[in-house]
mmCIF file of C-alpha atoms in Angstrom:
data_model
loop_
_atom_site.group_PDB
_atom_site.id
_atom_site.type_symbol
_atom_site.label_atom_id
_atom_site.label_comp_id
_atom_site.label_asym_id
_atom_site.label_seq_id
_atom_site.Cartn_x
_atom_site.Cartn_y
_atom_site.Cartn_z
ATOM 1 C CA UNK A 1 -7.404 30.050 -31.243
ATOM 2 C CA UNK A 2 -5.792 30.209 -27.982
ATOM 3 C CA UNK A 3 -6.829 26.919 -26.813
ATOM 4 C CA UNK A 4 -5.359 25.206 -29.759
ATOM 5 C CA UNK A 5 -1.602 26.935 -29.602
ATOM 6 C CA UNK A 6 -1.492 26.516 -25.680
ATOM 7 C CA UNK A 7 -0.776 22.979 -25.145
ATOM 8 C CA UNK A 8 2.217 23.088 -27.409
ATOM 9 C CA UNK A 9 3.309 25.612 -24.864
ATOM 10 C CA UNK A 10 2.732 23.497 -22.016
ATOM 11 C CA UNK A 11 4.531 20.767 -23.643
ATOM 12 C CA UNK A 12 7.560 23.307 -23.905
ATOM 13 C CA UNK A 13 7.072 24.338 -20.088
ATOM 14 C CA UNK A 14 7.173 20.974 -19.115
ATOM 15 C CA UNK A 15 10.173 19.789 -21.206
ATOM 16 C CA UNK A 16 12.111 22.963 -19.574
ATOM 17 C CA UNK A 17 10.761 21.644 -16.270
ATOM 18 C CA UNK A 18 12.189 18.048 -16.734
ATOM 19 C CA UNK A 19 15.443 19.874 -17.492
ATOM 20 C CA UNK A 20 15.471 21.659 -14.001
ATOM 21 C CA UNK A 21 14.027 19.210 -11.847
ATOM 22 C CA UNK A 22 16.942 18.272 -10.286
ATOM 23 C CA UNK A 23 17.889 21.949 -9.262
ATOM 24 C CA UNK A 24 16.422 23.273 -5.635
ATOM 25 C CA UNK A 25 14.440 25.717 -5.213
ATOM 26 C CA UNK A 26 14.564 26.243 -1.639
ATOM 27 C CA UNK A 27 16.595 24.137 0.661
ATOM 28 C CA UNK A 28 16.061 20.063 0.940
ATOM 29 C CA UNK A 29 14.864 19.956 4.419
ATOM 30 C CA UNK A 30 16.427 17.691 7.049
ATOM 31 C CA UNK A 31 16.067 14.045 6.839
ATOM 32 C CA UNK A 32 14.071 14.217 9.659
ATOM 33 C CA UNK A 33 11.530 15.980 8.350
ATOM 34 C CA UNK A 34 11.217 14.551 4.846
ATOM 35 C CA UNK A 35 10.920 10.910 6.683
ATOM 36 C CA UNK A 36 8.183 12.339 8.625
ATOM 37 C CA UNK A 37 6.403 13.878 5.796
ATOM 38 C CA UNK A 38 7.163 10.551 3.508
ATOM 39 C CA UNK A 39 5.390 8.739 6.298
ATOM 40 C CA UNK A 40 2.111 10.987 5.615
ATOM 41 C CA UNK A 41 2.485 11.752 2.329
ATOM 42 C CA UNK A 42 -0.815 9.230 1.396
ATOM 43 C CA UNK A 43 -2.778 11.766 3.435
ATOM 44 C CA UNK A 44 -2.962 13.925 0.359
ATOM 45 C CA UNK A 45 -4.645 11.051 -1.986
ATOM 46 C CA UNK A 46 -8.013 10.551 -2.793
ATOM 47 C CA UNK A 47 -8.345 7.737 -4.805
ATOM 48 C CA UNK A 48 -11.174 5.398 -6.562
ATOM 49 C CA UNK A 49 -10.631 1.567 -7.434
ATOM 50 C CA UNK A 50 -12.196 -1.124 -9.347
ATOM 51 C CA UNK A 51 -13.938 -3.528 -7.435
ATOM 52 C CA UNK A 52 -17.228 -3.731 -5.079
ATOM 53 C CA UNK A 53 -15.727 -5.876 -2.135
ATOM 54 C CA UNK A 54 -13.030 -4.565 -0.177
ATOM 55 C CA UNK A 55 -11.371 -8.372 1.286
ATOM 56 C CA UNK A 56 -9.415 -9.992 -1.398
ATOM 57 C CA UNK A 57 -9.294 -6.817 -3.323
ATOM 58 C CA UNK A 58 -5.477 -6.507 -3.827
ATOM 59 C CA UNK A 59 -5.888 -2.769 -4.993
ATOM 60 C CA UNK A 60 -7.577 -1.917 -2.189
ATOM 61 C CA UNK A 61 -5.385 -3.337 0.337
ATOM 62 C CA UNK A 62 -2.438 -1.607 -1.639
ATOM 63 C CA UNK A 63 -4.130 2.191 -1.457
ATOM 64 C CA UNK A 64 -5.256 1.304 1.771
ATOM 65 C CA UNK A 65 -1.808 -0.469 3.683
ATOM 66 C CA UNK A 66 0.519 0.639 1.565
ATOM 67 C CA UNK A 67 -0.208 3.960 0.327
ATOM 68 C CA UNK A 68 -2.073 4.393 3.362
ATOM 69 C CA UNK A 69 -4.524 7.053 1.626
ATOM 70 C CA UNK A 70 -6.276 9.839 3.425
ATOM 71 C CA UNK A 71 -9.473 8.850 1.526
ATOM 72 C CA UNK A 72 -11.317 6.717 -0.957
ATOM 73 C CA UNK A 73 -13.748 7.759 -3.711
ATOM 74 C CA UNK A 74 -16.484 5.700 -4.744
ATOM 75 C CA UNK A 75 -18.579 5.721 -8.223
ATOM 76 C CA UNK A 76 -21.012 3.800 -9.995
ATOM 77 C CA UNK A 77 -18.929 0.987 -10.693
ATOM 78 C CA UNK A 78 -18.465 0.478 -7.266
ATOM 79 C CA UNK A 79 -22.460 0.367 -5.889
ATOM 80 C CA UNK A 80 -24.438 -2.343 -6.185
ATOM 81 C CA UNK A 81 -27.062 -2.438 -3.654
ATOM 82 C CA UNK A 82 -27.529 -0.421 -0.134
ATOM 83 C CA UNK A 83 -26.625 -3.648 1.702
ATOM 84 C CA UNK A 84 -23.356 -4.034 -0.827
ATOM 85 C CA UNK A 85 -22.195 -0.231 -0.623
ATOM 86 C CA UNK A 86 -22.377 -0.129 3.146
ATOM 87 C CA UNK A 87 -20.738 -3.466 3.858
ATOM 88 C CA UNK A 88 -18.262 -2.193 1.396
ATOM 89 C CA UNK A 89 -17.682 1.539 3.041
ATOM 90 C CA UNK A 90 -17.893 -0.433 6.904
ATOM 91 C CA UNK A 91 -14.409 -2.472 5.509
ATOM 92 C CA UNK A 92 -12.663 0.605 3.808
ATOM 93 C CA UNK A 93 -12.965 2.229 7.059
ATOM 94 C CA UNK A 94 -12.203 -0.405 9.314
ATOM 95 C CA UNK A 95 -9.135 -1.745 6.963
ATOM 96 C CA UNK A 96 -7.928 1.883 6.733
ATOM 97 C CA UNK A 97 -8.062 1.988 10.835
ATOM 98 C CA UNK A 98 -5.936 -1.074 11.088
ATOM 99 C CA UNK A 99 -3.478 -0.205 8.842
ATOM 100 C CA UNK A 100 -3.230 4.156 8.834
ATOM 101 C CA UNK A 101 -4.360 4.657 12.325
ATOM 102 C CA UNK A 102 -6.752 7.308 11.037
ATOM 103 C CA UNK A 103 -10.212 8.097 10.129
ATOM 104 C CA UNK A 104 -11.171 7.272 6.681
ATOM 105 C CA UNK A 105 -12.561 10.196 4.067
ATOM 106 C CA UNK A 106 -15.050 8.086 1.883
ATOM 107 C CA UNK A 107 -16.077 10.864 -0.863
ATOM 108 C CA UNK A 108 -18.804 10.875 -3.992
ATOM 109 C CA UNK A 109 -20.483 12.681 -5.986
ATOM 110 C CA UNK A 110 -23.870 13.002 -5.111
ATOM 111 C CA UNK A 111 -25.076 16.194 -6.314
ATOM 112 C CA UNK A 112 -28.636 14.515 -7.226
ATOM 113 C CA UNK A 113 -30.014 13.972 -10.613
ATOM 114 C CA UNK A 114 -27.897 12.842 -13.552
ATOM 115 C CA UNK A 115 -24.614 12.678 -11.551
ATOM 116 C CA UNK A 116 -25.619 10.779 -8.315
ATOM 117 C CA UNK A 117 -23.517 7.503 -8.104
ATOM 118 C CA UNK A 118 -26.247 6.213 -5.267
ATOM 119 C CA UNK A 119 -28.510 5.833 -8.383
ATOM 120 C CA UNK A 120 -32.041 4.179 -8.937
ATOM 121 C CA UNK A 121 -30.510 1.324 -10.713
ATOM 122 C CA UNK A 122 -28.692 0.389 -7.615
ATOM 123 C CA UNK A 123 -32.299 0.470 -5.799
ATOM 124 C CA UNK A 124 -31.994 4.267 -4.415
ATOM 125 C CA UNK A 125 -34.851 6.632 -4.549
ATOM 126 C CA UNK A 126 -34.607 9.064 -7.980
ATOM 127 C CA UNK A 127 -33.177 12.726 -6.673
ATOM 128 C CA UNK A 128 -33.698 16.469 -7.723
ATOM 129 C CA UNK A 129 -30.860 17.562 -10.320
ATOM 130 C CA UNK A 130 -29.368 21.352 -9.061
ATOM 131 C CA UNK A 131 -30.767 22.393 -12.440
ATOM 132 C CA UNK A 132 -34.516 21.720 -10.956
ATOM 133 C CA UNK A 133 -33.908 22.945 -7.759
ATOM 134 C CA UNK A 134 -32.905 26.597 -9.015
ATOM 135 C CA UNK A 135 -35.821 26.495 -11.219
ATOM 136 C CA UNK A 136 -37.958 25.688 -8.423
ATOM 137 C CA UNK A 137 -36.144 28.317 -6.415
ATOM 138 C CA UNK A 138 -37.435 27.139 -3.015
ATOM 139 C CA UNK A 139 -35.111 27.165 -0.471
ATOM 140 C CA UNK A 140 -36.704 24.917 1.833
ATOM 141 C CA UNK A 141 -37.316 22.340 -1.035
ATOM 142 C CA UNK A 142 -33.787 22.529 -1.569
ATOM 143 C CA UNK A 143 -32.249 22.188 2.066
ATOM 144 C CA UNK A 144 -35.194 19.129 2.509
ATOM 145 C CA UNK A 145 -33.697 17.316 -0.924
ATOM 146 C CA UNK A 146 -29.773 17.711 0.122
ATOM 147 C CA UNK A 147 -30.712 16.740 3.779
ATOM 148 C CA UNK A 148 -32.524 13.654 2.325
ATOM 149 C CA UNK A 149 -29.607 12.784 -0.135
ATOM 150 C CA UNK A 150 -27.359 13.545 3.161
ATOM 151 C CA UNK A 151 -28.851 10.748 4.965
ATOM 152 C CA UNK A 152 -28.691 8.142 2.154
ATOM 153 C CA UNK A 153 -24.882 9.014 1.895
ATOM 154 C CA UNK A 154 -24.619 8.293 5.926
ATOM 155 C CA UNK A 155 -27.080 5.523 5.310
ATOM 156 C CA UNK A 156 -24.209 3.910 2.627
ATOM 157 C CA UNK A 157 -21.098 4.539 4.767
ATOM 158 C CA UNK A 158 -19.885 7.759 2.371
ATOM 159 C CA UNK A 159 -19.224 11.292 4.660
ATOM 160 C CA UNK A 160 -17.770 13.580 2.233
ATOM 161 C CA UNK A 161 -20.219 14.474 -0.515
ATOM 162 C CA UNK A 162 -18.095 16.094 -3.357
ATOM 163 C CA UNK A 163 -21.003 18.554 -3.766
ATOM 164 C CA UNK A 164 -22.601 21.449 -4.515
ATOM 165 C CA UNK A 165 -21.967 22.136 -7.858
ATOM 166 C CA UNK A 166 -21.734 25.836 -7.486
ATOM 167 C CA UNK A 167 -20.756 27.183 -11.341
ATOM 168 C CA UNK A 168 -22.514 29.709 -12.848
ATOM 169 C CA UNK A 169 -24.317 28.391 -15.829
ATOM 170 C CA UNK A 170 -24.847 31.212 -17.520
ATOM 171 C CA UNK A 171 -23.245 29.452 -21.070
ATOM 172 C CA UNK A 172 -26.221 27.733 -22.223
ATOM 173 C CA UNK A 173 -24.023 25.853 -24.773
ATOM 174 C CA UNK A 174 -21.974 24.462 -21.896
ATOM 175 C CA UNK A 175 -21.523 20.905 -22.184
ATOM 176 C CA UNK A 176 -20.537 19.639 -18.733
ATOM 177 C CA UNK A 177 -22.093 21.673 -16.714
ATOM 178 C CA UNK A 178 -25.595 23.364 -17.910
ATOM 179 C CA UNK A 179 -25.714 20.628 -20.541
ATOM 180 C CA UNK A 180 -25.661 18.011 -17.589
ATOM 181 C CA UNK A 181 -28.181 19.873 -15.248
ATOM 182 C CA UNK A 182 -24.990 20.775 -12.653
ATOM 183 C CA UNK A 183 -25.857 24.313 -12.025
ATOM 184 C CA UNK A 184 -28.395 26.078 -10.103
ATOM 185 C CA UNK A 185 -29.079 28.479 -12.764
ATOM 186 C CA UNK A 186 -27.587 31.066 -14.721
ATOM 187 C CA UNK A 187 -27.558 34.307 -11.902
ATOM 188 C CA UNK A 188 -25.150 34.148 -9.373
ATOM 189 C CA UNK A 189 -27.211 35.255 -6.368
ATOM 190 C CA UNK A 190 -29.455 32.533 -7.393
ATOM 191 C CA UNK A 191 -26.777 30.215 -7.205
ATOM 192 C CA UNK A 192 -24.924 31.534 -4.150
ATOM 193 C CA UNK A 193 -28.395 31.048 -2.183
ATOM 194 C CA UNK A 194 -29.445 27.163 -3.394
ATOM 195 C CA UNK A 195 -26.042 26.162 -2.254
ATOM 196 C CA UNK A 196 -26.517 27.937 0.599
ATOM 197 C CA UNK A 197 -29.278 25.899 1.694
ATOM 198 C CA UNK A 198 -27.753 22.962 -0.076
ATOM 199 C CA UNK A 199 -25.023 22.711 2.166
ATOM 200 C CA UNK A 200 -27.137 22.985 5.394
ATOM 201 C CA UNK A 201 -29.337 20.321 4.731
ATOM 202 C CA UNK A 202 -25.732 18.042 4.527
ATOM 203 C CA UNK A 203 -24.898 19.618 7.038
ATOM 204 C CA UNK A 204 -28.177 18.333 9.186
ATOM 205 C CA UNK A 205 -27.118 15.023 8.133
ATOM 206 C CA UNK A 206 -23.635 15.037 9.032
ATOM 207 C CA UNK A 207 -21.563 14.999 5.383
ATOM 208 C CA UNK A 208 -18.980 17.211 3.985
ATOM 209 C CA UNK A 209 -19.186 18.898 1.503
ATOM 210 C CA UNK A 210 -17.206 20.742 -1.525
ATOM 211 C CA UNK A 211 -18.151 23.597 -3.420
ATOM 212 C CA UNK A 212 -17.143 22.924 -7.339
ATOM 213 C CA UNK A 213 -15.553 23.915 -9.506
ATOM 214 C CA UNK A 214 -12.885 26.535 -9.026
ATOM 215 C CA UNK A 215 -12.636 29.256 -10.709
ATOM 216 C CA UNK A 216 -15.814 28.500 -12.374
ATOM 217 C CA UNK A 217 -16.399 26.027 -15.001
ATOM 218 C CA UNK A 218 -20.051 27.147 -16.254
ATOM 219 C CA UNK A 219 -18.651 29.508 -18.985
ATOM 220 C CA UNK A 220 -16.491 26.839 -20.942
ATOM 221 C CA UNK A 221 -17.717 25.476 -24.074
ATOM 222 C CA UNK A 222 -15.717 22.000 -23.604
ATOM 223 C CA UNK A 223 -15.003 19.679 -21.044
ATOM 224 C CA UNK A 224 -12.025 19.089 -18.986
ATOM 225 C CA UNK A 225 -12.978 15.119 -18.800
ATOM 226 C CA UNK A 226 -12.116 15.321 -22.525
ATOM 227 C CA UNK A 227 -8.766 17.505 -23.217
ATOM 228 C CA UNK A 228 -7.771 21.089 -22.501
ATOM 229 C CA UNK A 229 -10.463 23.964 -21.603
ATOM 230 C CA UNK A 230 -9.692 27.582 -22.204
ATOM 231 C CA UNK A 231 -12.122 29.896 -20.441
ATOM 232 C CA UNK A 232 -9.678 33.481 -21.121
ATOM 233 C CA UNK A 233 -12.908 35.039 -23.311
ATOM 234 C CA UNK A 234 -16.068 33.238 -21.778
ATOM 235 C CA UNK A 235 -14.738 33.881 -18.320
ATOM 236 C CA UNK A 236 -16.145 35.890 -15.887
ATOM 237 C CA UNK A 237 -14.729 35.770 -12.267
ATOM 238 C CA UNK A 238 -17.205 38.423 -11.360
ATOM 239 C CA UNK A 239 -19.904 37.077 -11.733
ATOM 240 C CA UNK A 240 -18.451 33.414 -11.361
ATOM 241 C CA UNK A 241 -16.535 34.111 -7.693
ATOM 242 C CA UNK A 242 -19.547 35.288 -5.981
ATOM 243 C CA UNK A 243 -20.418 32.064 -4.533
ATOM 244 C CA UNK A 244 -17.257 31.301 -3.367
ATOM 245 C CA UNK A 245 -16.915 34.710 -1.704
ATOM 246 C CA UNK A 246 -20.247 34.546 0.296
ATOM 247 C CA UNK A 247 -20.180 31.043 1.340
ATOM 248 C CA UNK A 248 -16.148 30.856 2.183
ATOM 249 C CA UNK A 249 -16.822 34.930 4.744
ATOM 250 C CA UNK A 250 -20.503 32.342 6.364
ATOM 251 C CA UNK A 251 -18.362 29.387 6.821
ATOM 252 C CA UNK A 252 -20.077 27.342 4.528
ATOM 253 C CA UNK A 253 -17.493 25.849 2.767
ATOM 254 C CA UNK A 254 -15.927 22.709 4.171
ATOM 255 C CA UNK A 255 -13.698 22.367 1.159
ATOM 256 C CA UNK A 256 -13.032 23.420 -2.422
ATOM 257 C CA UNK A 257 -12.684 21.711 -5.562
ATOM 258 C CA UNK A 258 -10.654 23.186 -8.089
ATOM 259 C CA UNK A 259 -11.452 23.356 -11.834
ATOM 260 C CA UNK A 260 -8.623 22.042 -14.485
ATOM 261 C CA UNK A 261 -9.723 25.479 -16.692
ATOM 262 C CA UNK A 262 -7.240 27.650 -18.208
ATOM 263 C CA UNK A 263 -7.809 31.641 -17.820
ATOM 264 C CA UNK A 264 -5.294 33.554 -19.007
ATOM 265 C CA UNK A 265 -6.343 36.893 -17.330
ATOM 266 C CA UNK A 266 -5.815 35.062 -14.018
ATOM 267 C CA UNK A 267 -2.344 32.897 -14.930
ATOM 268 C CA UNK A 268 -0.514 32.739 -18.435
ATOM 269 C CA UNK A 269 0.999 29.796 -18.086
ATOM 270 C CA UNK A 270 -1.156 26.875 -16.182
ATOM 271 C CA UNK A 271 -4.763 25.997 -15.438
ATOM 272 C CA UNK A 272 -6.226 26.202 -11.953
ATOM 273 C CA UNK A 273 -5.678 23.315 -10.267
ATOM 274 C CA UNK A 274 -2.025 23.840 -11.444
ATOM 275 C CA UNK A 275 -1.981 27.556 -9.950
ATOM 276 C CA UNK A 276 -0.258 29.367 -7.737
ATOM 277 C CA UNK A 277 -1.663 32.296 -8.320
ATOM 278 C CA UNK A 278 -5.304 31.269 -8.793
ATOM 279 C CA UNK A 279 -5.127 28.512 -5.813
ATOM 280 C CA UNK A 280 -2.622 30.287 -3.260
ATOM 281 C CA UNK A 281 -3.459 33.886 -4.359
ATOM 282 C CA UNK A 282 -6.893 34.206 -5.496
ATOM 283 C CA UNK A 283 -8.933 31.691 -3.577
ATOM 284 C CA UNK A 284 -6.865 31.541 -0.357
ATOM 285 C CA UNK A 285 -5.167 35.116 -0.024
ATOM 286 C CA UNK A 286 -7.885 37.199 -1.635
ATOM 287 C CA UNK A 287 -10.821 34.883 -0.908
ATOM 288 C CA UNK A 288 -9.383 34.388 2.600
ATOM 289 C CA UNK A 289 -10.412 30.308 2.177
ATOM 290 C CA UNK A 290 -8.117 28.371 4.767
ATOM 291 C CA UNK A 291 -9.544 24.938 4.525
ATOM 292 C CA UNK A 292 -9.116 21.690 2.083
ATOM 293 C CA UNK A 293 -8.641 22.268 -1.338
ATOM 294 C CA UNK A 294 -9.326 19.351 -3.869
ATOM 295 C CA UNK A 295 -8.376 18.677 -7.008
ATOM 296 C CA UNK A 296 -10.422 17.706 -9.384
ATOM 297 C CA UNK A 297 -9.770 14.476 -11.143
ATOM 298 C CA UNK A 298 -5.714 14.256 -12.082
ATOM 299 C CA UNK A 299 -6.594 11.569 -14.451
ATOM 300 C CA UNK A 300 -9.312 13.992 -16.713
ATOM 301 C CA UNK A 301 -7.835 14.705 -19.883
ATOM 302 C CA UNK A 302 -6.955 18.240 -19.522
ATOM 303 C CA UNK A 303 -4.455 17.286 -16.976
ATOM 304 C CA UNK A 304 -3.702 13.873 -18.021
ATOM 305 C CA UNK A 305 -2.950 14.269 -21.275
ATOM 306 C CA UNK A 306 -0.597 17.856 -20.939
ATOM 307 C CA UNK A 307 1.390 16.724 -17.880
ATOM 308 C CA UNK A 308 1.031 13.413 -16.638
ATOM 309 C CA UNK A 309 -0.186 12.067 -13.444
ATOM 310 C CA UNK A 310 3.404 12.634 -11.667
ATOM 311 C CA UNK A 311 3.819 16.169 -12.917
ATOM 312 C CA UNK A 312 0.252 17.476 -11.801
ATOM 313 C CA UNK A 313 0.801 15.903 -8.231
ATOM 314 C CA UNK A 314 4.060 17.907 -7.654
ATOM 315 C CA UNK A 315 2.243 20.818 -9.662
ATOM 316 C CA UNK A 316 -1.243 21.373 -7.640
ATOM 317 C CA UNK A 317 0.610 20.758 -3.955
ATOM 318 C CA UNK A 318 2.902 23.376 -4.803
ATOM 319 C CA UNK A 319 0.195 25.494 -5.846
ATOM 320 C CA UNK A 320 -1.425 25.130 -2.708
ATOM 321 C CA UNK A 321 -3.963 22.219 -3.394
ATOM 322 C CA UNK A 322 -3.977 19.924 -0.141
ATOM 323 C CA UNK A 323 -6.201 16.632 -1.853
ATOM 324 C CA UNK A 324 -5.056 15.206 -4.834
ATOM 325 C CA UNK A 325 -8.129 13.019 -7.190
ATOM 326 C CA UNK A 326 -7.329 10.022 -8.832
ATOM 327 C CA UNK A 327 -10.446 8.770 -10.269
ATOM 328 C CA UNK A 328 -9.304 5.223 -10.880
ATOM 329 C CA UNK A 329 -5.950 3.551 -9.751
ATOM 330 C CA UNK A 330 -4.718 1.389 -12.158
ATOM 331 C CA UNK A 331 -2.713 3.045 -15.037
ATOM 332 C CA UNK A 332 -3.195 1.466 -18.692
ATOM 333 C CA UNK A 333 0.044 -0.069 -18.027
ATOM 334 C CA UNK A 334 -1.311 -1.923 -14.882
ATOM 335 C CA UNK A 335 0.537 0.592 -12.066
ATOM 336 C CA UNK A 336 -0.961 2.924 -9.936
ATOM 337 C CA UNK A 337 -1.430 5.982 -10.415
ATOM 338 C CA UNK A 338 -1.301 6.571 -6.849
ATOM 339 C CA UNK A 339 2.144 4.937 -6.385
ATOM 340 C CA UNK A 340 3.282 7.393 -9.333
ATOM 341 C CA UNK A 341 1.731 10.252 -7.635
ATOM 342 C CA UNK A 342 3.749 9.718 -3.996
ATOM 343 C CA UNK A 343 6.899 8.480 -5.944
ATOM 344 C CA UNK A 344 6.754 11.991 -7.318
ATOM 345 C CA UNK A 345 5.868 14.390 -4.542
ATOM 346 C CA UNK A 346 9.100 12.529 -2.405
ATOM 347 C CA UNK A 347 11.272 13.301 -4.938
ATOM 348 C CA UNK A 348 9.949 16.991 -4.952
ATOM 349 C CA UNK A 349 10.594 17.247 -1.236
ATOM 350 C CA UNK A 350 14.007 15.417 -1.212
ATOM 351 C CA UNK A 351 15.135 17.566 -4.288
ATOM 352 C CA UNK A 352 13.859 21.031 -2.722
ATOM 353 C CA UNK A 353 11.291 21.551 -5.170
ATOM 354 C CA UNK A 354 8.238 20.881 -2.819
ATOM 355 C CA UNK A 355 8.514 22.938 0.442
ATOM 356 C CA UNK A 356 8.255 20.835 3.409
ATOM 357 C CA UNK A 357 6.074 23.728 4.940
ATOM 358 C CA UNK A 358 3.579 23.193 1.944
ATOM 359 C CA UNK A 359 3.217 19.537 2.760
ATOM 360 C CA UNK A 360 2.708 20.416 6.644
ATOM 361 C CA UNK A 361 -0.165 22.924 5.938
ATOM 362 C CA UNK A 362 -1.737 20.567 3.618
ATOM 363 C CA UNK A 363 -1.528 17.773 6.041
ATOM 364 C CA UNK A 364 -3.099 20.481 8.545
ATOM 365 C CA UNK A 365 -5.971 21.252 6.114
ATOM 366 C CA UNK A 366 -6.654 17.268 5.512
ATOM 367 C CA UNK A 367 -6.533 17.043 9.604
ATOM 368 C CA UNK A 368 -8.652 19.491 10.540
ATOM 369 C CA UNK A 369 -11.128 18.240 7.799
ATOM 370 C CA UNK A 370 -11.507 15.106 9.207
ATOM 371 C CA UNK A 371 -11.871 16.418 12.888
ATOM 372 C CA UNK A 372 -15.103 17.311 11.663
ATOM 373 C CA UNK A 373 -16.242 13.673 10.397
ATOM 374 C CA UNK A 374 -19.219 12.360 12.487
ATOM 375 C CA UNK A 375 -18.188 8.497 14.112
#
């Protein structure tokens, strides 16, 4: 099977990668320019942490001082209580202030049911999963239940919701997204229209949001989290783009989330969020999308495991991703994956193999995102 032979080819790729890495590609830019981009390079990290206090939390202060990271992402290990989360999100924001001089992106996933991290064993209200909103295929219902999950985000301190889920689930055998209650439902018109009204009610309540996942992730019968995905014969970027074309030509997409799937009608060689083609060509040149694009999680194990966290950074700036995910900081090892991630994309500049204009437009994208944050 194709998925089985293709990471032994991406091992080979990357080995004749480490061989080259030295060579330019284009011209190192002046030292002028790569200090200035070295300065803002943490812009481009979004990155979660152990903890649920942010003074005396020495990983925090790192990401947050010395990184100097565009944004933080929050999960379940990290919410307690309303009172905790908000006290926690109020010093993120403030610490970040001090110390980057700009506003603070404070991102989770909050797409209501099964994957909400501002659960009801923290003491938040239960929420409607996508799954049951398509079902119950009432628009108003839906904009009412994102509005209200809206103003428990604003409530906890949190303004970019890394939500709607917008895959078409039309794989019933689909473990991570149908299987989990992700996707509106199965038609793509369906779809397009619940996260239409999905992202209005956030909108009414001031948070950002992210359509997910890139090129589509509802036909795959494995799971990224896990190890490689190969969607070349479930694929079906008719049917799965539709979304993303409607929403991106109404404005309704604040940013994009990429999907670590490998299609090998729309690139031979890498996944998405590794793509050229599929990030630069497809979703911004043919989809005409000219905002953020996120990664999805670097540390999942279809990237983790094929290419390490230092490869993938380098990889999904170049192909045009502006956010970079790193779920948790700390490596095994005790590092940062953060740290790694930087240490990496300086090198690429320095060396010629990351265009300086690349960096600029993602630092443009990240900009203009959070021009839009509510104080």
């Amino acid at each position: 099977m194709a998925g089985r032979r293709r990471p032994g080819l991406f091992s080979l790729l990357l080995t004749l990668l480490a061989l080259v890495a030295g060579c330019r590609t284009v011209p190192a830019p002046e030292p002028t320019v790569i200090a200035r981009l070295e300065a803002e390079l943490g812009q481009l990290l979004l990155v979660g942490f152990t903890g649920t206090d942010a003074p005396g939390n020495a990983g925090v202060e790192r990401l947050l001082c010395e990184t100097r990271v565009g944004g933080i992402v929050l999960f379940g290990r990290n919410v307690v209580s309303a009172e905790q989360v908000g006290r926690l999100t109020r010093a993120l924001a403030e610490r970040s202030a001090a110390c980057a001089g700009r506003p603070l992106l404070i991102a989770m996933d909050a797409e209501g049911g099964r994957v909400m991290r501002l659960s009801p064993s923290a003491g938040f209200s239960p929420t409607l999963s996508h799954q049951q909103l398509g079902d119950d295929n009432d628009f108003t219902e839906t904009e009412l239940e994102a509005r209200r999950i809206g103003y428990m985000l604003r409530d906890a301190g949190v303004n970019w919701n890394l939500a709607p889920v917008v895959d078409v689930g039309y794989n019933p055998a689909n473990p991570v997204i149908v299987g989990l209650a992700r996707s509106f439902g199965a038609n793509p018109g369906l779809v397009t229209a619940q996260a239409r009204a999905y992202v209005r009610g956030m909108r009414q309540a001031g948070v950002l949001t992210a359509l997910k996942h890139f090129p589509g992730h509802g036909s795959s019968f494995a799971d990224s989290h896990l190890g490689f995905v190969d969607v070349t014969k479930t694929g079906n970027p008719d049917v799965e783009l539709a979304p993303y074309r409607a929403l991106i030509a109404e404005q309704l997409a604040d940013s994009i989330m990429t999907a670590h799937v490998f299609n090998e009608h729309l690139d031979h060689h890498w996944p998405a969020t590794l793509s050229r083609g599929i990030v630069t060509g497809l979703l911004r040149r043919d989809l005409g999308f000219d905002g953020v694009v996120v990664s999805d999680d670097l540390r999942m194990g279809a990237i983790e495991q094929h290419y390490g966290i230092a490869e993938a950074a380098v990889r999904a700036i170049s192909a045009g991703v502006d956010v970079l995910v790193i779920a948790q900081d700390r490596l095994p090892d005790g590092s940062s994956a953060a740290r790694a991630a930087l240490a990496a994309l300086r090198a690429a500049i320095e060396r010629g193999r990351l265009r300086a204009g690349r960096v600029d437009d993602a630092l443009r994208h990240v900009a203009a995102l959070k021009s839009k944050l509510r104080h």
